[in-house]
Amino acid sequence: MTRLLHWVVDHPAIGAALLAGVSLVLASQVVRIELDTSAESFMVENDPARAFYDEALRKFGSDNLTVVLVKADDVFAVPALQAVKRLSDALERLDGVTRVESLTTVNNVRGDDGTLNTDPLIGPKIPTDAAALARIRADALSNRVLVHNLVSPDARATAVVVYTAGTAHFNRAFTVQVDRLIAQVAAPGLRIFQMGEPFSKTTYASYIERDQLTLIPLSIAVLLIVLFLAFRTLEAMLIPLITGVLSIVWTVGLMAVLGIPLNAMTAAVPSLLIAIGFTEDVHMIAVYEELVERGSDKLTAIRTMLAESSLPLLVTSATTVLGFVTLVFTNVTGLVQFGWASSIGLTANFIITMMGVPLLLLLWPIPRRLHRPAGETHAPRGVIPPLMHWLAGFIVRRRRMVWLLTALITAGSLAGWSALRVDTDFMSYFPERSEIRQRAQELHASLAGSVTFYLVVDTGMEDGVKNPRVLRAIADLQDYMARTGRIDASVSVADYVRTMNREMHAGDRAFETIPDSPDLIAQYLLLLEGKDLAKYVDFNASTANIVVRHNVTSSFEVSKLLAGIEQFAAATFPRNVRVRATGETILVNNAADYMAVNEFTSFGSTLLIIGIIHALLFMSVRAGGLSLVPNVLPIVASFGIMGLLRIPLNTGTAFVATVAIGIAVDDTVHHMVTYNRQLNLHNDQTKAMVATLEAEGRPIIYVSLALAAGFFVLMFSSFVPTRQLGFLSGVVMLLAMVAELVLTPLLMHSTRLVTLWNVLHVKMPRDVVRSSPLLRGLSTWEARKLVLLGGLRPLRAGDYLVRKGEAGNELYMVVSGRLRAFDVGADGREVTFRELGSASVIGEVAVLGDRVRSAHVVAETDTEVLVISDAALERIQRRFPFTAAKLYRNIAAVLSERLRDQTAARTLAEGAQRAEEGSRFVLPQ
């Protein structure tokens, strides 16, 4: 990949043309993006409950309710009734309206000399005489079907209840049309407003749009200002903005092409791209500026920056994308769409960043503050380098205290988890003083809430609803719901039967009961028109429907309410009768809770993926596990804070962890890769830790502070989830920063890392691996790992590898070139012991313990040697025990061979000496 990026830098015109061309093509598709405010995107796909809901809609019609509330001193006065009639007539003519119920559309059930009259409550014209109006009032207020449903007991409020069924684009248009109709009938003394699903969804969408147009740009502006103040260069501020905008254009364009709509979930993707995506730019710019400060020219700095950044950026992007891809395997449409959109967006951001940042840096002149006077040596500038140097010393000296504080914070966070509650309450998303919440409360207090669900009573047999026992159970269930104080109104076929039975007995309320005769019940139902019963009984009277209206919007409270209803129904209804709640609000709440829990639990799989990738990258399960610690702790803390502050876990707050994992993974990989590079350079873990903090501390601090500031701006939103998201995300950014600056260095200090990338790029000649006694039985792959855990040392011709009399504990193997081992005699002449070519080993005794060198070793030609110290041996044994076993065996073999050679040489020398001494005693002939 580095070669490809270097090619782009060497051919900037082609790279820029590719970026511009793709951006223009996708920008042309942005206008095709669809806005989806329907509830279907929040429902679980292939859910049996959804199939049951669809069947209920087929039988009983839509549960999508709009209530137009009309308030007056007396709603039975002519002005109020005229307004209700005009509204009812106009609403019935609107597209998407399936049913309108009001005082001017319903039939009245009234007994008249032993017969039942089911004529309309109000005729074609509103009467003006007092007697007629008094009769209408009396009939309406004595009808249990109407009271609390269409008219309040005090006659100060009435409603036009509208059932609708429309597409995703229906809600906004319908809400506007209803407001226009209300304006047309407005009159002094009347208060009229609408409330219901279409109005709620339209208001919800408008809040999202308003925040995206105001607060998100403001957050980005604050973020960029912080970056400018931190880096004090324009490119550090503008380059992330340019790549971020292009990423958004690419993502939205691809969403339009692929048919992924913009909904409440996918609307967060642009913010996600800004939050996660711009961190890569900052890391790259920080490396570039560091190289320029050290004296590199622009092109060299860019090429080196790409070489150093390509691996961590690839890994962080891959892990983050894979984490979001896991969401596409869920069963919630909106969550699947969010998973695809975020994965596509982050992939696009990676491509744009890797190509766009170097191209923009090529165009941008080197900032004047980075220029150094001729001859000035490099020294760290600013407060951060010395602060990082102090921090490195502190965490090494006070590591026990650091771990103790970490344990205490984690324990406190886990304590907060006990108070964490899954609760999706879409109404609480709006501020308490918002118009929609004021309307909901007023409607609830005046009449009945606009939140609706169905209780479907399935008898399993034709005409089963006409069974008196079933109807009495339905009536008892309604009475039970009324006693809970949570249900504002409910209407069923039992209400009609009870009312008709009362009217057949001259209005005596003692007879407002279910009669014992199934035949009488059947006769009552025959008297009602089809439209009266269509909402409450199916065509063959096997299934009944209770329409329930309430103002409970908390999914937690709704679940408690439904559990009580289910328990009462099980104890009341015959065993063969099944009672089941369904409705759009129930399915959406269940799916929202599912999404919140799924986002919460999916981090297990996400962290597993991250751990596996990091374990493969660093070729160590331990390193993969350690890399998760600074990623997990900010998430643990964020959920703990939510529990302690009583912030519920819902689709909005669960998103905080998504942001946290994206940022934390990015910083961790950068930190670990830089630490590995510094460790290979210094071969000292403390020095490597200090150098890593000095290199990575600045981008980590700048990114975290900028993101925290940007997120905290969202706390000024009028949208409650946005406030919570801003607060929690800002806190998590600061916690993630502390974890990266304190815990990651502490974890890495005890670890020698080897990256897969490094191993692949180590050059170890195969002939050396095959011929060297030190590497006998090792694969080329294992030999490369030895190189990385040990190290390569280049020597120029004439350089000394070791000098006689020095103490050392390193073993050396010649990779290329030639060495010569020699000593200097008493006469000053060099005595060569042996020539050492490629694959030769020297110092095999010293590596087992400090030894004084017995000879000089010098490079005869340019040479490269593998260096393995006793510390490196220990690291190899710890990280790769099987490889270490082979290595120890080979060292023993080399020692054995060397001992054998020395023994043979000594034997020959002693034999020659004895022969010489013997010749001295031979008698002369």
PDB file of N, CA and C in Angstrom, residues 439-492:
ATOM      1  N   ARG A 439     -48.436  19.833  24.312  1.00  0.00           N
ATOM      2  CA  ARG A 439     -49.668  19.345  23.683  1.00  0.00           C
ATOM      3  C   ARG A 439     -50.036  17.964  24.208  1.00  0.00           C
ATOM      4  N   ALA A 440     -49.041  17.081  24.315  1.00  0.00           N
ATOM      5  CA  ALA A 440     -49.308  15.724  24.788  1.00  0.00           C
ATOM      6  C   ALA A 440     -49.886  15.747  26.197  1.00  0.00           C
ATOM      7  N   GLN A 441     -49.334  16.588  27.048  1.00  0.00           N
ATOM      8  CA  GLN A 441     -49.819  16.671  28.422  1.00  0.00           C
ATOM      9  C   GLN A 441     -51.217  17.264  28.478  1.00  0.00           C
ATOM     10  N   GLU A 442     -51.473  18.286  27.673  1.00  0.00           N
ATOM     11  CA  GLU A 442     -52.792  18.915  27.667  1.00  0.00           C
ATOM     12  C   GLU A 442     -53.852  17.956  27.140  1.00  0.00           C
ATOM     13  N   LEU A 443     -53.519  17.205  26.099  1.00  0.00           N
ATOM     14  CA  LEU A 443     -54.463  16.232  25.552  1.00  0.00           C
ATOM     15  C   LEU A 443     -54.762  15.149  26.580  1.00  0.00           C
ATOM     16  N   HIS A 444     -53.717  14.696  27.260  1.00  0.00           N
ATOM     17  CA  HIS A 444     -53.890  13.671  28.302  1.00  0.00           C
ATOM     18  C   HIS A 444     -54.782  14.195  29.436  1.00  0.00           C
ATOM     19  N   ALA A 445     -54.559  15.432  29.848  1.00  0.00           N
ATOM     20  CA  ALA A 445     -55.334  16.000  30.959  1.00  0.00           C
ATOM     21  C   ALA A 445     -56.763  16.316  30.545  1.00  0.00           C
ATOM     22  N   SER A 446     -56.962  16.707  29.302  1.00  0.00           N
ATOM     23  CA  SER A 446     -58.287  17.147  28.855  1.00  0.00           C
ATOM     24  C   SER A 446     -59.177  15.995  28.403  1.00  0.00           C
ATOM     25  N   LEU A 447     -58.567  14.964  27.795  1.00  0.00           N
ATOM     26  CA  LEU A 447     -59.387  13.920  27.198  1.00  0.00           C
ATOM     27  C   LEU A 447     -58.711  12.554  27.332  1.00  0.00           C
ATOM     28  N   ALA A 448     -57.857  12.238  26.408  1.00  0.00           N
ATOM     29  CA  ALA A 448     -57.125  10.961  26.410  1.00  0.00           C
ATOM     30  C   ALA A 448     -55.908  11.112  25.514  1.00  0.00           C
ATOM     31  N   GLY A 449     -54.829  10.451  25.895  1.00  0.00           N
ATOM     32  CA  GLY A 449     -53.597  10.549  25.127  1.00  0.00           C
ATOM     33  C   GLY A 449     -53.757  10.058  23.700  1.00  0.00           C
ATOM     34  N   SER A 450     -52.793  10.416  22.884  1.00  0.00           N
ATOM     35  CA  SER A 450     -52.858  10.038  21.465  1.00  0.00           C
ATOM     36  C   SER A 450     -52.055   8.783  21.168  1.00  0.00           C
ATOM     37  N   VAL A 451     -51.421   8.216  22.182  1.00  0.00           N
ATOM     38  CA  VAL A 451     -50.654   6.984  21.978  1.00  0.00           C
ATOM     39  C   VAL A 451     -51.627   5.812  22.009  1.00  0.00           C
ATOM     40  N   THR A 452     -51.529   4.943  21.010  1.00  0.00           N
ATOM     41  CA  THR A 452     -52.537   3.905  20.832  1.00  0.00           C
ATOM     42  C   THR A 452     -51.898   2.535  20.691  1.00  0.00           C
ATOM     43  N   PHE A 453     -52.571   1.529  21.210  1.00  0.00           N
ATOM     44  CA  PHE A 453     -52.231   0.157  20.836  1.00  0.00           C
ATOM     45  C   PHE A 453     -53.504  -0.674  20.837  1.00  0.00           C
ATOM     46  N   TYR A 454     -53.426  -1.838  20.210  1.00  0.00           N
ATOM     47  CA  TYR A 454     -54.558  -2.749  20.132  1.00  0.00           C
ATOM     48  C   TYR A 454     -54.358  -3.907  21.104  1.00  0.00           C
ATOM     49  N   LEU A 455     -55.456  -4.339  21.711  1.00  0.00           N
ATOM     50  CA  LEU A 455     -55.493  -5.613  22.430  1.00  0.00           C
ATOM     51  C   LEU A 455     -56.388  -6.537  21.623  1.00  0.00           C
ATOM     52  N   VAL A 456     -55.771  -7.498  20.955  1.00  0.00           N
ATOM     53  CA  VAL A 456     -56.504  -8.395  20.061  1.00  0.00           C
ATOM     54  C   VAL A 456     -56.903  -9.636  20.839  1.00  0.00           C
ATOM     55  N   VAL A 457     -58.219  -9.913  20.853  1.00  0.00           N
ATOM     56  CA  VAL A 457     -58.777 -11.058  21.578  1.00  0.00           C
ATOM     57  C   VAL A 457     -59.210 -12.096  20.547  1.00  0.00           C
ATOM     58  N   ASP A 458     -58.467 -13.174  20.447  1.00  0.00           N
ATOM     59  CA  ASP A 458     -58.719 -14.213  19.441  1.00  0.00           C
ATOM     60  C   ASP A 458     -59.358 -15.414  20.127  1.00  0.00           C
ATOM     61  N   THR A 459     -60.640 -15.675  19.768  1.00  0.00           N
ATOM     62  CA  THR A 459     -61.348 -16.801  20.380  1.00  0.00           C
ATOM     63  C   THR A 459     -61.058 -18.111  19.672  1.00  0.00           C
ATOM     64  N   GLY A 460     -60.565 -18.023  18.454  1.00  0.00           N
ATOM     65  CA  GLY A 460     -60.255 -19.240  17.705  1.00  0.00           C
ATOM     66  C   GLY A 460     -61.445 -19.919  17.087  1.00  0.00           C
ATOM     67  N   MET A 461     -62.635 -19.303  17.147  1.00  0.00           N
ATOM     68  CA  MET A 461     -63.831 -19.921  16.551  1.00  0.00           C
ATOM     69  C   MET A 461     -64.760 -18.837  16.011  1.00  0.00           C
ATOM     70  N   GLU A 462     -65.512 -19.182  15.006  1.00  0.00           N
ATOM     71  CA  GLU A 462     -66.459 -18.242  14.419  1.00  0.00           C
ATOM     72  C   GLU A 462     -67.546 -17.900  15.435  1.00  0.00           C
ATOM     73  N   ASP A 463     -67.900 -16.617  15.501  1.00  0.00           N
ATOM     74  CA  ASP A 463     -68.882 -16.071  16.436  1.00  0.00           C
ATOM     75  C   ASP A 463     -68.461 -16.225  17.897  1.00  0.00           C
ATOM     76  N   GLY A 464     -67.150 -16.497  18.106  1.00  0.00           N
ATOM     77  CA  GLY A 464     -66.676 -16.644  19.478  1.00  0.00           C
ATOM     78  C   GLY A 464     -66.789 -15.359  20.271  1.00  0.00           C
ATOM     79  N   VAL A 465     -66.762 -14.214  19.594  1.00  0.00           N
ATOM     80  CA  VAL A 465     -66.865 -12.928  20.288  1.00  0.00           C
ATOM     81  C   VAL A 465     -68.255 -12.751  20.887  1.00  0.00           C
ATOM     82  N   LYS A 466     -69.254 -13.430  20.348  1.00  0.00           N
ATOM     83  CA  LYS A 466     -70.616 -13.282  20.843  1.00  0.00           C
ATOM     84  C   LYS A 466     -70.857 -14.081  22.120  1.00  0.00           C
ATOM     85  N   ASN A 467     -69.853 -14.800  22.557  1.00  0.00           N
ATOM     86  CA  ASN A 467     -69.954 -15.553  23.804  1.00  0.00           C
ATOM     87  C   ASN A 467     -69.977 -14.580  24.978  1.00  0.00           C
ATOM     88  N   PRO A 468     -71.002 -14.615  25.796  1.00  0.00           N
ATOM     89  CA  PRO A 468     -71.084 -13.671  26.934  1.00  0.00           C
ATOM     90  C   PRO A 468     -69.865 -13.721  27.840  1.00  0.00           C
ATOM     91  N   ARG A 469     -69.310 -14.935  28.037  1.00  0.00           N
ATOM     92  CA  ARG A 469     -68.140 -15.054  28.908  1.00  0.00           C
ATOM     93  C   ARG A 469     -66.952 -14.281  28.344  1.00  0.00           C
ATOM     94  N   VAL A 470     -66.796 -14.337  27.030  1.00  0.00           N
ATOM     95  CA  VAL A 470     -65.697 -13.606  26.383  1.00  0.00           C
ATOM     96  C   VAL A 470     -65.913 -12.113  26.503  1.00  0.00           C
ATOM     97  N   LEU A 471     -67.137 -11.655  26.258  1.00  0.00           N
ATOM     98  CA  LEU A 471     -67.416 -10.225  26.326  1.00  0.00           C
ATOM     99  C   LEU A 471     -67.265  -9.698  27.756  1.00  0.00           C
ATOM    100  N   ARG A 472     -67.693 -10.509  28.750  1.00  0.00           N
ATOM    101  CA  ARG A 472     -67.515 -10.073  30.138  1.00  0.00           C
ATOM    102  C   ARG A 472     -66.021  -9.957  30.472  1.00  0.00           C
ATOM    103  N   ALA A 473     -65.217 -10.895  29.959  1.00  0.00           N
ATOM    104  CA  ALA A 473     -63.775 -10.818  30.207  1.00  0.00           C
ATOM    105  C   ALA A 473     -63.186  -9.575  29.558  1.00  0.00           C
ATOM    106  N   ILE A 474     -63.668  -9.224  28.358  1.00  0.00           N
ATOM    107  CA  ILE A 474     -63.200  -8.004  27.699  1.00  0.00           C
ATOM    108  C   ILE A 474     -63.569  -6.790  28.543  1.00  0.00           C
ATOM    109  N   ALA A 475     -64.808  -6.751  29.022  1.00  0.00           N
ATOM    110  CA  ALA A 475     -65.251  -5.627  29.860  1.00  0.00           C
ATOM    111  C   ALA A 475     -64.451  -5.555  31.150  1.00  0.00           C
ATOM    112  N   ASP A 476     -64.200  -6.714  31.762  1.00  0.00           N
ATOM    113  CA  ASP A 476     -63.399  -6.721  32.994  1.00  0.00           C
ATOM    114  C   ASP A 476     -61.981  -6.227  32.725  1.00  0.00           C
ATOM    115  N   LEU A 477     -61.432  -6.614  31.606  1.00  0.00           N
ATOM    116  CA  LEU A 477     -60.082  -6.165  31.256  1.00  0.00           C
ATOM    117  C   LEU A 477     -60.049  -4.658  31.071  1.00  0.00           C
ATOM    118  N   GLN A 478     -61.058  -4.101  30.450  1.00  0.00           N
ATOM    119  CA  GLN A 478     -61.115  -2.644  30.287  1.00  0.00           C
ATOM    120  C   GLN A 478     -61.229  -1.952  31.642  1.00  0.00           C
ATOM    121  N   ASP A 479     -62.046  -2.506  32.513  1.00  0.00           N
ATOM    122  CA  ASP A 479     -62.188  -1.914  33.851  1.00  0.00           C
ATOM    123  C   ASP A 479     -60.865  -1.992  34.610  1.00  0.00           C
ATOM    124  N   TYR A 480     -60.166  -3.126  34.460  1.00  0.00           N
ATOM    125  CA  TYR A 480     -58.863  -3.261  35.111  1.00  0.00           C
ATOM    126  C   TYR A 480     -57.886  -2.195  34.606  1.00  0.00           C
ATOM    127  N   MET A 481     -57.845  -1.984  33.298  1.00  0.00           N
ATOM    128  CA  MET A 481     -56.931  -0.983  32.723  1.00  0.00           C
ATOM    129  C   MET A 481     -57.278   0.403  33.237  1.00  0.00           C
ATOM    130  N   ALA A 482     -58.553   0.694  33.369  1.00  0.00           N
ATOM    131  CA  ALA A 482     -58.956   2.009  33.891  1.00  0.00           C
ATOM    132  C   ALA A 482     -58.481   2.181  35.329  1.00  0.00           C
ATOM    133  N   ARG A 483     -58.506   1.089  36.103  1.00  0.00           N
ATOM    134  CA  ARG A 483     -58.096   1.185  37.510  1.00  0.00           C
ATOM    135  C   ARG A 483     -56.584   1.396  37.648  1.00  0.00           C
ATOM    136  N   THR A 484     -55.800   1.019  36.659  1.00  0.00           N
ATOM    137  CA  THR A 484     -54.348   1.206  36.757  1.00  0.00           C
ATOM    138  C   THR A 484     -53.965   2.672  36.788  1.00  0.00           C
ATOM    139  N   GLY A 485     -54.831   3.531  36.277  1.00  0.00           N
ATOM    140  CA  GLY A 485     -54.513   4.954  36.204  1.00  0.00           C
ATOM    141  C   GLY A 485     -53.563   5.302  35.071  1.00  0.00           C
ATOM    142  N   ARG A 486     -53.134   4.311  34.286  1.00  0.00           N
ATOM    143  CA  ARG A 486     -52.206   4.558  33.188  1.00  0.00           C
ATOM    144  C   ARG A 486     -52.909   4.613  31.838  1.00  0.00           C
ATOM    145  N   ILE A 487     -54.128   4.108  31.773  1.00  0.00           N
ATOM    146  CA  ILE A 487     -54.885   4.073  30.524  1.00  0.00           C
ATOM    147  C   ILE A 487     -55.937   5.177  30.563  1.00  0.00           C
ATOM    148  N   ASP A 488     -55.937   6.023  29.534  1.00  0.00           N
ATOM    149  CA  ASP A 488     -56.885   7.137  29.492  1.00  0.00           C
ATOM    150  C   ASP A 488     -58.253   6.704  28.981  1.00  0.00           C
ATOM    151  N   ALA A 489     -58.261   5.836  27.981  1.00  0.00           N
ATOM    152  CA  ALA A 489     -59.533   5.412  27.390  1.00  0.00           C
ATOM    153  C   ALA A 489     -59.330   4.106  26.654  1.00  0.00           C
ATOM    154  N   SER A 490     -60.403   3.331  26.580  1.00  0.00           N
ATOM    155  CA  SER A 490     -60.386   2.116  25.769  1.00  0.00           C
ATOM    156  C   SER A 490     -61.785   1.889  25.232  1.00  0.00           C
ATOM    157  N   VAL A 491     -61.866   1.366  24.020  1.00  0.00           N
ATOM    158  CA  VAL A 491     -63.159   1.122  23.369  1.00  0.00           C
ATOM    159  C   VAL A 491     -63.136  -0.279  22.780  1.00  0.00           C
ATOM    160  N   SER A 492     -64.251  -1.000  22.974  1.00  0.00           N
ATOM    161  CA  SER A 492     -64.348  -2.348  22.420  1.00  0.00           C
ATOM    162  C   SER A 492     -65.803  -2.636  22.081  1.00  0.00           C
TER     163      SER A 492
END
